C-alpha atoms as one frame of an Amber mdcrd trajectory, in Angstrom:
protein
 142.766 125.529  18.125 139.338 123.931  18.458 137.036 125.529  21.016 136.041
 122.301  22.784 139.404 120.651  23.259 138.038 117.751  25.323 135.601 116.759
  22.563 138.380 117.037  19.981 140.716 114.938  22.119 138.015 112.285  22.569
 137.378 112.233  18.788 141.109 111.914  18.142 141.362 108.963  20.542 138.557
 107.189  18.669 140.173 107.818  15.274 142.182 104.985  13.878 145.598 106.108
  12.741 147.575 103.611  10.703 151.168 103.655   9.432 150.211 105.564   6.259
 148.392 108.209   8.326 151.475 108.595  10.528 153.652 108.977   7.455 151.310
 111.653   6.045 151.383 113.469   9.384 155.170 113.426   9.487 155.430 114.765
   5.931 152.999 117.562   6.812 154.929 118.318  10.000 158.002 118.779   7.843
 156.149 120.838   5.205 152.567 121.840   5.983 152.128 123.143   2.430 153.091
 119.882   0.729 150.678 119.216  -2.136 148.374 116.216  -2.238 150.221 115.081
  -5.372 153.590 115.158  -3.582 152.119 113.420  -0.537 150.577 110.746  -2.767
 153.923 110.076  -4.422 155.673 109.920  -1.036 153.275 107.361   0.465 152.367
 105.403  -2.661 148.651 106.205  -2.807 146.471 108.106  -5.249 146.018 111.826
  -4.791 142.301 111.284  -4.068 143.077 108.709  -1.362 145.576 111.073   0.262
 143.086 113.954   0.153 140.454 111.772   1.878 142.919 110.618   4.546 144.138
 114.145   5.284 140.546 115.397   5.501 139.658 112.561   7.910 142.684 113.393
  10.085 141.718 117.079  10.141 138.015 116.492  10.839 138.815 113.878  13.486
 140.977 116.322  15.420 144.039 114.134  14.929 145.996 117.022  13.402 145.802
 120.666  12.410 147.656 122.537   9.711 148.481 126.047  10.933 150.921 128.890
  10.304 153.477 129.137  13.108 155.106 132.499  13.743 158.079 133.632  15.761
 156.359 135.837  18.374 159.261 138.300  18.486 158.872 139.080  14.776 155.324
 140.293  15.462 156.314 142.373  18.520 155.255 139.849  21.137 158.419 140.089
  23.199 157.402 138.257  26.364 156.735 134.514  26.430 156.128 132.679  29.685
 155.070 129.368  31.122 152.900 129.732  34.199 152.607 126.953  36.748 149.281
 127.096  38.581 148.222 125.401  41.798 144.471 124.906  42.008 141.944 124.399
  44.781 138.976 122.489  43.394 138.252 121.413  39.839 141.339 121.761  37.647
 139.252 121.376  34.487 137.189 124.455  35.316 140.339 126.517  35.844 141.859
 125.140  32.633 138.700 125.989  30.679 138.795 129.592  31.936 142.502 129.876
  31.066 141.772 128.597  27.564 139.402 131.557  27.071 142.218 134.104  27.568
 143.341 135.166  24.057 147.000 135.508  25.015 147.137 131.947  26.367 148.546
 129.605  23.721 148.672 126.328  25.608 146.918 124.817  28.625 147.589 121.376
  30.084 146.478 119.544  33.217 149.452 117.879  34.841 150.824 116.007  37.824
 153.663 117.229  39.992 154.284 120.596  41.607 151.568 122.273  39.547 148.030
 121.266  38.660 147.893 123.279  35.436 150.513 124.761  33.135 149.736 127.470
  30.630 151.887 129.303  28.149 151.165 132.858  27.189 152.632 135.342  24.786
 152.299 139.097  25.190 153.922 142.377  24.211 155.854 143.214  27.367 156.138
 142.894  31.143 153.397 145.471  31.719 150.907 143.409  29.736 152.125 140.241
  31.491 151.470 141.778  34.914 148.010 142.906  33.819 147.175 139.420  32.514
 148.431 137.746  35.680 146.472 140.044  37.981 143.232 140.540  36.081 142.750
 137.349  34.067 144.716 134.509  35.648 145.006 134.985  39.403 141.396 136.189
  39.514 140.027 132.868  38.226 138.105 131.092  41.011 140.145 128.137  42.240
 143.580 129.554  41.413 145.538 129.203  44.661 148.974 130.311  43.449 151.012
 130.879  40.310 154.662 130.712  39.416 155.815 132.447  36.256 158.740 131.197
  34.206 160.038 133.852  31.785 161.507 132.584  28.539 164.942 134.127  27.969
 165.869 132.409  24.723 163.972 130.016  22.492 166.387 127.170  21.771 164.008
 124.720  20.082 160.367 124.815  19.105 158.719 122.022  17.199 155.207 120.769
  16.850 156.280 117.374  15.559 155.726 114.407  17.826 158.417 111.831  18.395
 159.292 109.158  15.935 162.080 110.785  14.011 162.213 111.446  10.319 159.836
 109.976   7.766 162.543 107.529   6.671 162.288 105.811  10.069 158.611 104.993
   9.516 159.368 103.552   6.101 162.137 101.397   7.593 159.784 100.029  10.275
 157.205  98.798   7.759
């Protein structure tokens, strides 16, 4: 994940993403190791054109290609979402949360909580330590509510829009 998420988000908003880019993204969401040759065949462009587009999408912060693991297979047995109520600047609290290595996800939100963060750790003892020493101690954190994950039913990093065939049908 990029260090300066706000700058990356701003770059991504400025990037122009057309129908071919969206199709490339969906193919890579389905198979992040898909070759440029296979992508080129799928979208009807040359391999060089696909390589340039993918590089532009990566450099522009529009997408990332990463290895996703099942935390339990690497002995990270406790996953949680933490709802945080903040006094003061939510961005400052979010930035501090983003520095915690065990935190996978931080989002500013509206509703009952000002910030949500997801963290993954080895066990309840480590969770308690993280909550007390690294999360609740952040200036501006008023209160937290921890939601323990009992069973992972679905996890996807693909955004809406359905299968690649749907994009082709819309063109």
